[in-house]
Short mmCIF file of C-alpha atoms in Angstrom, two decimals:
data_model
loop_
_atom_site.label_atom_id
_atom_site.label_comp_id
_atom_site.label_asym_id
_atom_site.label_seq_id
_atom_site.Cartn_x
_atom_site.Cartn_y
_atom_site.Cartn_z
CA UNK U 1 -127.89 105.49 78.62
CA UNK U 2 -125.12 108.07 78.47
CA UNK U 3 -122.48 107.65 75.78
CA UNK U 4 -119.70 107.12 78.32
CA UNK U 5 -121.65 104.23 79.89
CA UNK U 6 -121.94 102.42 76.57
CA UNK U 7 -118.18 101.95 76.37
CA UNK U 8 -118.25 99.27 79.06
CA UNK U 9 -121.82 98.00 78.61
CA UNK U 10 -122.25 94.37 77.50
CA UNK U 11 -123.88 95.59 74.28
CA UNK U 12 -120.53 96.85 72.96
CA UNK U 13 -119.46 93.24 72.38
CA UNK U 14 -122.85 91.94 71.24
CA UNK U 15 -123.29 90.42 67.77
CA UNK U 16 -126.76 89.21 66.92
CA UNK U 17 -128.50 86.38 65.10
CA UNK U 18 -131.89 87.81 64.14
CA UNK U 19 -134.78 85.31 64.08
CA UNK U 20 -138.44 85.67 63.10
CA UNK U 21 -139.84 82.98 65.44
CA UNK U 22 -143.24 82.30 63.88
CA UNK U 23 -141.77 81.67 60.45
CA UNK U 24 -138.64 79.95 61.78
CA UNK U 25 -140.67 77.37 63.71
CA UNK U 26 -143.24 76.73 60.98
CA UNK U 27 -146.16 78.22 62.89
CA UNK U 28 -149.27 79.08 60.86
CA UNK U 29 -149.21 82.80 60.14
CA UNK U 30 -152.53 83.64 58.53
CA UNK U 31 -154.85 82.27 61.22
CA UNK U 32 -153.81 82.14 64.85
CA UNK U 33 -157.27 81.65 66.30
CA UNK U 34 -157.54 79.04 69.01
CA UNK U 35 -155.79 78.49 72.31
CA UNK U 36 -154.05 75.21 71.52
CA UNK U 37 -150.46 75.32 72.75
CA UNK U 38 -147.94 73.89 70.30
CA UNK U 39 -144.39 73.67 71.63
CA UNK U 40 -142.45 75.02 68.66
CA UNK U 41 -140.07 77.37 70.49
CA UNK U 42 -137.58 74.55 71.32
CA UNK U 43 -136.74 74.51 67.60
CA UNK U 44 -134.88 77.78 68.15
CA UNK U 45 -133.04 76.32 71.13
CA UNK U 46 -131.74 73.56 68.84
CA UNK U 47 -129.87 76.23 66.83
CA UNK U 48 -128.06 77.92 69.72
CA UNK U 49 -124.82 76.03 69.15
CA UNK U 50 -124.96 77.16 65.53
CA UNK U 51 -125.13 80.74 66.79
CA UNK U 52 -121.92 80.19 68.76
CA UNK U 53 -120.21 78.45 65.85
CA UNK U 54 -120.98 81.48 63.68
CA UNK U 55 -119.19 83.62 66.26
CA UNK U 56 -122.29 85.42 67.53
CA UNK U 57 -123.38 85.94 71.12
CA UNK U 58 -126.94 87.24 70.93
CA UNK U 59 -130.31 86.22 69.52
CA UNK U 60 -132.67 89.00 68.53
CA UNK U 61 -136.14 87.45 68.48
CA UNK U 62 -138.98 88.79 66.41
CA UNK U 63 -142.43 88.98 68.04
CA UNK U 64 -143.28 86.09 70.35
CA UNK U 65 -146.35 87.38 72.19
CA UNK U 66 -149.91 86.25 71.55
CA UNK U 67 -151.20 87.82 68.35
CA UNK U 68 -153.82 87.35 65.67
CA UNK U 69 -151.56 86.63 62.69
CA UNK U 70 -147.96 87.73 62.00
CA UNK U 71 -146.96 88.70 65.52
CA UNK U 72 -147.12 92.47 65.14
CA UNK U 73 -150.86 92.51 65.89
CA UNK U 74 -150.46 91.73 69.59
CA UNK U 75 -153.43 90.62 71.66
CA UNK U 76 -151.60 89.89 74.94
CA UNK U 77 -148.17 91.30 75.82
CA UNK U 78 -147.92 89.10 78.89
CA UNK U 79 -148.42 85.72 77.19
CA UNK U 80 -146.26 83.73 74.80
CA UNK U 81 -148.04 83.05 71.53
CA UNK U 82 -149.58 79.56 71.91
CA UNK U 83 -148.39 78.75 68.40
CA UNK U 84 -144.85 78.91 69.86
CA UNK U 85 -145.49 77.28 73.24
CA UNK U 86 -145.87 78.42 76.80
CA UNK U 87 -143.89 80.35 79.40
CA UNK U 88 -141.88 77.27 80.32
CA UNK U 89 -140.64 77.01 76.72
CA UNK U 90 -139.42 80.60 76.82
CA UNK U 91 -137.81 80.11 80.22
CA UNK U 92 -135.88 77.12 78.85
CA UNK U 93 -134.78 79.06 75.78
CA UNK U 94 -133.52 81.98 77.87
CA UNK U 95 -131.71 79.63 80.26
CA UNK U 96 -130.15 77.64 77.42
CA UNK U 97 -128.98 80.84 75.74
CA UNK U 98 -127.51 82.28 78.92
CA UNK U 99 -125.70 79.01 79.68
CA UNK U 100 -123.87 79.56 76.38
CA UNK U 101 -123.21 83.24 77.03
CA UNK U 102 -125.85 84.29 74.49
CA UNK U 103 -127.94 87.40 75.20
CA UNK U 104 -131.68 87.46 74.39
CA UNK U 105 -133.49 90.44 72.87
CA UNK U 106 -137.29 90.57 72.63
CA UNK U 107 -139.35 92.48 70.07
CA UNK U 108 -141.63 95.01 71.79
CA UNK U 109 -144.55 96.15 69.65
CA UNK U 110 -145.62 99.24 71.60
CA UNK U 111 -146.79 101.59 68.88
CA UNK U 112 -149.96 99.59 68.22
CA UNK U 113 -151.89 96.45 69.12
CA UNK U 114 -154.03 94.05 67.14
CA UNK U 115 -157.66 94.98 66.57
CA UNK U 116 -158.63 91.81 68.45
CA UNK U 117 -156.81 92.94 71.62
CA UNK U 118 -159.26 92.65 74.57
CA UNK U 119 -158.46 96.20 75.69
CA UNK U 120 -159.54 97.59 72.33
CA UNK U 121 -162.71 95.52 72.40
CA UNK U 122 -163.50 96.92 75.86
CA UNK U 123 -162.83 100.47 74.68
CA UNK U 124 -165.10 100.01 71.70
CA UNK U 125 -167.86 98.58 73.85
CA UNK U 126 -167.72 101.47 76.33
CA UNK U 127 -165.85 104.71 75.70
CA UNK U 128 -165.81 105.28 79.48
CA UNK U 129 -164.07 101.98 80.20
CA UNK U 130 -160.56 102.27 81.72
CA UNK U 131 -159.11 100.58 78.63
CA UNK U 132 -160.26 103.52 76.47
CA UNK U 133 -157.38 105.54 77.95
CA UNK U 134 -154.98 103.43 75.88
CA UNK U 135 -156.34 104.59 72.52
CA UNK U 136 -157.07 107.78 70.61
CA UNK U 137 -160.75 107.25 69.92
CA UNK U 138 -162.86 109.46 67.67
CA UNK U 139 -166.46 110.41 68.32
CA UNK U 140 -167.62 107.20 66.68
CA UNK U 141 -165.29 105.12 68.84
CA UNK U 142 -162.94 104.34 65.95
CA UNK U 143 -159.19 104.50 66.63
CA UNK U 144 -156.30 105.54 64.42
CA UNK U 145 -154.40 102.73 62.71
CA UNK U 146 -150.72 102.25 61.90
CA UNK U 147 -149.72 103.29 58.36
CA UNK U 148 -153.08 102.35 56.91
CA UNK U 149 -153.16 98.80 58.32
CA UNK U 150 -156.68 98.42 59.65
CA UNK U 151 -155.74 95.49 61.87
CA UNK U 152 -153.11 97.54 63.76
CA UNK U 153 -154.71 99.96 66.22
CA UNK U 154 -152.40 102.71 67.46
CA UNK U 155 -151.92 103.36 71.15
CA UNK U 156 -152.25 106.85 72.63
CA UNK U 157 -148.69 107.76 73.64
CA UNK U 158 -149.78 110.88 75.49
CA UNK U 159 -151.72 108.70 77.95
CA UNK U 160 -150.17 107.73 81.31
CA UNK U 161 -152.05 104.44 80.97
CA UNK U 162 -150.09 103.56 77.82
CA UNK U 163 -146.78 104.49 79.46
CA UNK U 164 -147.61 102.32 82.46
CA UNK U 165 -148.57 99.39 80.23
CA UNK U 166 -145.23 99.53 78.40
CA UNK U 167 -143.27 99.85 81.64
CA UNK U 168 -145.12 96.87 83.10
CA UNK U 169 -144.57 94.70 80.01
CA UNK U 170 -140.87 95.52 79.78
CA UNK U 171 -140.25 94.91 83.46
CA UNK U 172 -142.24 91.65 83.42
CA UNK U 173 -140.03 90.02 80.78
CA UNK U 174 -136.77 91.56 82.00
CA UNK U 175 -137.53 90.01 85.38
CA UNK U 176 -138.02 86.71 83.57
CA UNK U 177 -134.44 86.99 82.32
CA UNK U 178 -134.35 88.67 78.91
CA UNK U 179 -131.57 91.18 78.31
CA UNK U 180 -133.23 93.94 76.35
CA UNK U 181 -135.83 95.10 73.88
CA UNK U 182 -136.11 95.96 70.21
CA UNK U 183 -138.70 98.73 70.03
CA UNK U 184 -140.73 98.07 66.90
CA UNK U 185 -141.71 101.13 64.85
CA UNK U 186 -139.96 103.34 67.40
CA UNK U 187 -139.91 106.09 64.77
CA UNK U 188 -143.72 106.28 64.88
CA UNK U 189 -143.77 106.92 68.63
CA UNK U 190 -143.00 110.39 70.03
CA UNK U 191 -139.45 110.47 71.36
CA UNK U 192 -140.61 111.95 74.64
CA UNK U 193 -142.71 108.84 75.28
CA UNK U 194 -139.58 106.69 75.35
CA UNK U 195 -137.87 109.32 77.50
CA UNK U 196 -140.65 108.92 80.07
CA UNK U 197 -140.80 105.12 79.93
CA UNK U 198 -137.20 103.92 79.69
CA UNK U 199 -135.83 105.58 82.83
CA UNK U 200 -138.58 103.88 84.83
CA UNK U 201 -137.48 100.52 83.41
CA UNK U 202 -133.77 101.22 83.87
CA UNK U 203 -134.40 102.09 87.50
CA UNK U 204 -135.07 98.39 88.11
CA UNK U 205 -132.99 96.95 85.24
CA UNK U 206 -129.97 99.22 84.74
CA UNK U 207 -128.22 96.65 82.54
CA UNK U 208 -131.06 96.38 80.01
CA UNK U 209 -130.40 97.48 76.41
CA UNK U 210 -132.94 99.17 74.15
CA UNK U 211 -132.80 99.14 70.35
CA UNK U 212 -135.17 101.37 68.40
CA UNK U 213 -136.39 100.64 64.89
CA UNK U 214 -135.79 103.87 62.98
CA UNK U 215 -135.80 103.90 59.18
CA UNK U 216 -134.86 107.50 58.35
CA UNK U 217 -134.70 111.00 59.76
CA UNK U 218 -132.59 112.64 62.45
CA UNK U 219 -131.10 109.55 64.05
CA UNK U 220 -128.85 111.41 66.49
CA UNK U 221 -131.56 113.80 67.61
CA UNK U 222 -134.06 110.99 68.12
CA UNK U 223 -131.54 108.94 70.12
CA UNK U 224 -130.74 111.87 72.37
CA UNK U 225 -134.34 112.87 72.99
CA UNK U 226 -135.70 109.34 73.41
CA UNK U 227 -132.76 107.99 75.52
CA UNK U 228 -132.90 104.79 73.40
CA UNK U 229 -129.46 103.11 73.42
CA UNK U 230 -129.18 102.16 69.75
CA UNK U 231 -131.06 102.57 66.48
CA UNK U 232 -131.28 100.42 63.35
CA UNK U 233 -128.83 101.83 60.81
CA UNK U 234 -130.86 101.50 57.65
CA UNK U 235 -128.59 104.03 55.97
CA UNK U 236 -125.68 101.57 56.02
CA UNK U 237 -127.88 98.66 54.90
CA UNK U 238 -129.13 100.68 51.95
CA UNK U 239 -125.69 102.09 51.19
CA UNK U 240 -124.11 98.65 51.03
CA UNK U 241 -126.56 96.88 48.77
CA UNK U 242 -127.32 99.85 46.53
CA UNK U 243 -123.63 100.53 46.04
CA UNK U 244 -122.98 96.93 45.04
CA UNK U 245 -126.03 96.54 42.79
CA UNK U 246 -125.58 99.91 41.07
CA UNK U 247 -121.77 99.58 40.89
CA UNK U 248 -121.58 102.94 42.64
CA UNK U 249 -119.40 102.65 45.73
CA UNK U 250 -119.65 106.41 46.25
CA UNK U 251 -123.04 105.68 47.80
CA UNK U 252 -121.34 103.45 50.34
CA UNK U 253 -118.77 106.19 50.99
CA UNK U 254 -121.65 108.52 51.92
CA UNK U 255 -123.23 105.93 54.24
CA UNK U 256 -119.91 105.34 56.00
CA UNK U 257 -119.51 109.06 56.56
CA UNK U 258 -122.97 109.20 58.09
CA UNK U 259 -122.08 106.25 60.31
CA UNK U 260 -119.06 108.09 61.65
CA UNK U 261 -121.32 111.01 62.57
CA UNK U 262 -123.78 108.75 64.39
CA UNK U 263 -121.01 107.47 66.67
CA UNK U 264 -121.01 110.86 68.36
CA UNK U 265 -124.47 109.98 69.71
CA UNK U 266 -124.77 106.18 69.87
CA UNK U 267 -123.48 102.84 68.57
CA UNK U 268 -125.84 101.79 65.75
CA UNK U 269 -127.30 98.33 65.13
CA UNK U 270 -125.97 97.30 61.72
CA UNK U 271 -127.23 94.59 59.38
CA UNK U 272 -127.41 93.28 55.81
CA UNK U 273 -130.87 91.76 56.11
CA UNK U 274 -133.89 91.39 58.34
CA UNK U 275 -137.46 90.08 58.33
CA UNK U 276 -138.74 93.09 56.36
CA UNK U 277 -136.37 93.23 53.37
CA UNK U 278 -135.18 91.18 50.41
CA UNK U 279 -132.37 88.80 51.40
CA UNK U 280 -128.89 90.09 50.71
CA UNK U 281 -128.00 87.17 48.41
CA UNK U 282 -131.03 87.98 46.25
CA UNK U 283 -130.23 91.70 46.30
CA UNK U 284 -126.55 91.55 45.30
CA UNK U 285 -125.97 87.96 44.18
CA UNK U 286 -124.30 85.22 46.20
CA UNK U 287 -120.84 85.97 44.74
CA UNK U 288 -120.86 89.48 46.21
CA UNK U 289 -122.29 88.69 49.64
CA UNK U 290 -118.74 88.44 51.06
CA UNK U 291 -118.07 92.01 49.95
CA UNK U 292 -121.12 93.22 51.83
CA UNK U 293 -120.25 91.15 54.88
CA UNK U 294 -116.65 92.41 54.91
CA UNK U 295 -117.97 95.95 55.25
CA UNK U 296 -120.48 95.00 57.95
CA UNK U 297 -117.78 93.27 59.99
CA UNK U 298 -115.16 96.02 59.74
CA UNK U 299 -117.14 99.19 60.39
CA UNK U 300 -118.56 100.42 63.69
CA UNK U 301 -121.80 99.15 65.18
CA UNK U 302 -123.47 96.15 66.76
CA UNK U 303 -123.68 93.80 63.77
CA UNK U 304 -126.56 91.38 63.17
CA UNK U 305 -126.97 88.44 60.79
CA UNK U 306 -130.49 87.61 59.66
CA UNK U 307 -130.92 83.88 60.13
CA UNK U 308 -130.38 82.06 56.85
CA UNK U 309 -128.22 84.74 55.25
CA UNK U 310 -125.15 82.81 56.40
CA UNK U 311 -126.19 80.10 53.92
CA UNK U 312 -126.92 82.53 51.11
CA UNK U 313 -130.65 81.84 51.22
CA UNK U 314 -132.53 83.82 48.60
CA UNK U 315 -135.94 85.48 48.84
CA UNK U 316 -137.52 88.66 47.54
CA UNK U 317 -139.86 90.84 49.57
CA UNK U 318 -142.96 91.82 47.59
CA UNK U 319 -145.28 94.75 48.25
CA UNK U 320 -148.48 92.76 48.65
CA UNK U 321 -150.37 90.89 51.34
CA UNK U 322 -148.16 87.98 52.32
CA UNK U 323 -145.22 89.60 50.55
CA UNK U 324 -142.98 89.01 53.57
CA UNK U 325 -143.55 85.26 53.70
CA UNK U 326 -140.64 84.34 51.44
CA UNK U 327 -138.11 86.15 53.65
CA UNK U 328 -139.55 84.53 56.81
CA UNK U 329 -139.28 80.80 56.02
CA UNK U 330 -139.44 77.75 58.21
CA UNK U 331 -136.05 76.37 59.28
CA UNK U 332 -135.04 72.73 59.62
CA UNK U 333 -135.52 71.22 63.06
CA UNK U 334 -131.76 71.41 63.58
CA UNK U 335 -128.77 72.89 61.71
CA UNK U 336 -127.71 71.20 58.51
CA UNK U 337 -124.26 69.64 58.61
CA UNK U 338 -121.81 71.72 56.55
CA UNK U 339 -120.93 68.52 54.67
CA UNK U 340 -124.51 68.40 53.37
CA UNK U 341 -124.51 71.96 52.00
CA UNK U 342 -123.92 72.79 48.36
CA UNK U 343 -120.65 74.51 47.46
CA UNK U 344 -122.09 78.04 47.45
CA UNK U 345 -123.80 77.68 50.84
CA UNK U 346 -120.73 76.08 52.39
CA UNK U 347 -118.52 78.87 51.05
CA UNK U 348 -120.77 81.60 52.45
CA UNK U 349 -121.01 79.84 55.80
CA UNK U 350 -117.22 79.67 55.94
CA UNK U 351 -116.91 83.36 55.03
CA UNK U 352 -119.37 84.30 57.75
CA UNK U 353 -117.43 82.32 60.31
CA UNK U 354 -114.14 83.83 59.14
CA UNK U 355 -115.28 87.44 59.17
CA UNK U 356 -117.31 87.18 62.39
CA UNK U 357 -114.28 85.62 64.08
CA UNK U 358 -112.21 88.55 62.83
CA UNK U 359 -114.78 90.95 64.27
CA UNK U 360 -114.77 89.11 67.59
CA UNK U 361 -110.95 89.31 67.80
CA UNK U 362 -111.12 93.08 67.30
CA UNK U 363 -113.79 94.39 69.70
CA UNK U 364 -112.50 97.94 69.26
CA UNK U 365 -114.29 97.97 65.89
CA UNK U 366 -117.60 98.61 67.68
CA UNK U 367 -116.83 102.31 68.12
CA UNK U 368 -114.01 102.94 65.61
CA UNK U 369 -114.24 105.50 62.80
CA UNK U 370 -113.74 104.45 59.19
CA UNK U 371 -111.86 106.52 56.58
CA UNK U 372 -112.27 106.07 52.84
CA UNK U 373 -108.73 105.81 51.42
CA UNK U 374 -109.77 105.45 47.79
CA UNK U 375 -113.09 105.03 46.01
CA UNK U 376 -114.22 104.52 42.43
CA UNK U 377 -117.48 103.19 41.05
CA UNK U 378 -116.38 99.56 41.40
CA UNK U 379 -113.47 99.61 43.84
CA UNK U 380 -112.84 100.91 47.32
CA UNK U 381 -110.30 100.87 50.15
CA UNK U 382 -111.47 101.55 53.72
CA UNK U 383 -109.38 102.04 56.85
CA UNK U 384 -111.02 101.50 60.25
CA UNK U 385 -108.71 102.23 63.16
CA UNK U 386 -108.06 103.44 66.68
CA UNK U 387 -104.78 104.65 68.14
CA UNK U 388 -103.60 101.09 68.73
CA UNK U 389 -105.05 98.95 65.94
CA UNK U 390 -106.50 99.11 62.46
CA UNK U 391 -107.92 97.12 59.56
CA UNK U 392 -108.01 97.80 55.84
CA UNK U 393 -111.01 96.57 53.83
CA UNK U 394 -110.66 96.41 50.05
CA UNK U 395 -113.43 95.70 47.54
CA UNK U 396 -113.46 95.06 43.80
CA UNK U 397 -116.79 94.72 41.99
CA UNK U 398 -115.28 94.70 38.52
CA UNK U 399 -114.60 91.74 36.25
CA UNK U 400 -110.94 92.80 35.96
CA UNK U 401 -108.21 92.95 38.63
CA UNK U 402 -107.66 96.28 40.34
CA UNK U 403 -104.67 97.80 42.12
CA UNK U 404 -105.18 100.40 44.85
CA UNK U 405 -103.31 102.03 47.73
CA UNK U 406 -102.75 99.66 50.65
CA UNK U 407 -102.47 102.53 53.14
CA UNK U 408 -100.44 101.09 56.04
CA UNK U 409 -101.58 97.47 55.60
CA UNK U 410 -99.06 94.85 56.60
CA UNK U 411 -100.73 91.46 56.06
CA UNK U 412 -103.89 89.83 54.68
CA UNK U 413 -106.17 88.36 57.35
CA UNK U 414 -109.25 87.50 55.26
CA UNK U 415 -110.10 87.24 51.62
CA UNK U 416 -107.51 87.30 48.86
CA UNK U 417 -105.15 89.95 47.52
CA UNK U 418 -101.52 90.60 46.62
CA UNK U 419 -99.66 93.15 48.73
CA UNK U 420 -96.45 94.82 47.49
CA UNK U 421 -94.78 98.22 47.61
CA UNK U 422 -97.63 99.90 49.44
CA UNK U 423 -100.20 98.73 46.89
CA UNK U 424 -102.75 95.94 46.99
CA UNK U 425 -104.13 94.06 44.01
CA UNK U 426 -107.52 92.36 44.14
CA UNK U 427 -108.60 89.68 41.66
CA UNK U 428 -111.79 90.12 39.63
CA UNK U 429 -114.72 90.55 42.04
CA UNK U 430 -112.27 90.10 44.89
CA UNK U 431 -112.23 91.37 48.44
CA UNK U 432 -109.79 91.34 51.33
CA UNK U 433 -109.29 92.51 54.89
CA UNK U 434 -105.76 93.41 55.97
CA UNK U 435 -104.17 94.36 59.28
CA UNK U 436 -102.34 97.65 59.51
CA UNK U 437 -98.69 97.81 60.47
CA UNK U 438 -98.02 98.38 64.16
#
C-alpha cells in the first residue's frame, strides 16, 4: 500500500491487544493429537470489553489454525485448531469484535508448515505428487527446516503453488471477516514473494492490512520491496528496555532516530512485549513500566499491548524447549475486577488506561516525528509534534529528582512533574507527559 494511502487507512488509528490464543485459553500445547473439538475460543470473546476499557480497538491473534503443538507448526491453514473450537466459534468472535468496533488480525504462518502437514506427507511419499511443488526437497526427499527446528518444514517460495496456497488462505479468512494478517517470520521469506502475493489479495480485499514480522536488517528496503504495510519495530522495543535496564537513555535516543527514518517508508508496529520475549515488567521492573509505556504511547507507530502486561504480569523467556510457556499463560475465564487486583496491578492498569486514552485523543501521533530535547544516562525529554499539536515526554530513572528543559510545554496531562520558568522537575523515578503551548 502506497505511503499516501496509509494516511487515511483504518490502520492509522489501530491500537492492538496481542493475544496468544492457545496459551490464553488453557489449551494443551505439547500434544494436540486428536480431533476432539473443545470450544475454548469464547474465552477471548469474554475479554473484548476489557480491550475497549483499555482504550484499544484491535485484537492481534496468535496462531489459531490446526497445528501439532504450539500453533506455528500448521497442519491445516483452512481449519480452526480443534483445541480452540470450530469455525462457528471464530465467526462469533469476529462478529462480537466488529460489533464493538474492534479489528481482528490473524497470524499467518507462511514460511513453513508442521512436519505432520498432509501435503508434506504426500510429498515425502511421492516426489512426483502435486504437493511436492510446495517444498524444496533434496534427492532423499528431505526438506529444509526453519532455523534448525526439525518440526518446521520450509515452503518453497519460488514455487507458484506456494504463492497460490498463501493467496487462497488469506482470501478465505478475509472473506470470513478478518481485517488483516500478521506475516510470521516474514524476514525469512524473500521480499519478492510477498510482492507477488499481496497484490493478488488486495485486488479482492483492498482494505486489508498486512504486518510483517521483521527482527533486524533493512526495514525500509524490505517494506518497499515486499509491499507489506507495516513491520514489527524490534529496534524500539530493544531500545526502550535496554535503555531503562542499563540506565543508558542514549540507546533509546538512537532507536527514536531510527523510528523517525522508518516513517519515510511505513508506519511501524510498536510494542513493549509479545509472545516471544520476556515480559516488560520482568525486564525493567514494575516501577518503571510506566516510563516504557509513556514512550510507546507518545512516539509514532501502531502500538500494541501484549495481553497481561497491563497488569504487570511477570515472566521470563528461557532459551530451552518450553521456554516460551511462562510468557504465554492461561488467562482467567473473564477479566478480574480492578477492586480485586493488588495495588501494583491496579496502578499499572490505571496507567495503561490513562496513557492509551491520551494516545487515542491524539491520533496525529501515529505519523509524527519525535525530537530528543535533552538526554543523559538516566533522564530524557522528548518532543513529538506536528504543525498543530505536540506532546513532551519526560523520564527520570534516577533515585534523585531531576530538572530539565520543558521545551514549549504548557501543562501536565499524565504522570507527575513541576513546571516553572521553562523547566520541568521530575521526582525520583518519575515520568510525565505534557502538552505543548498552542
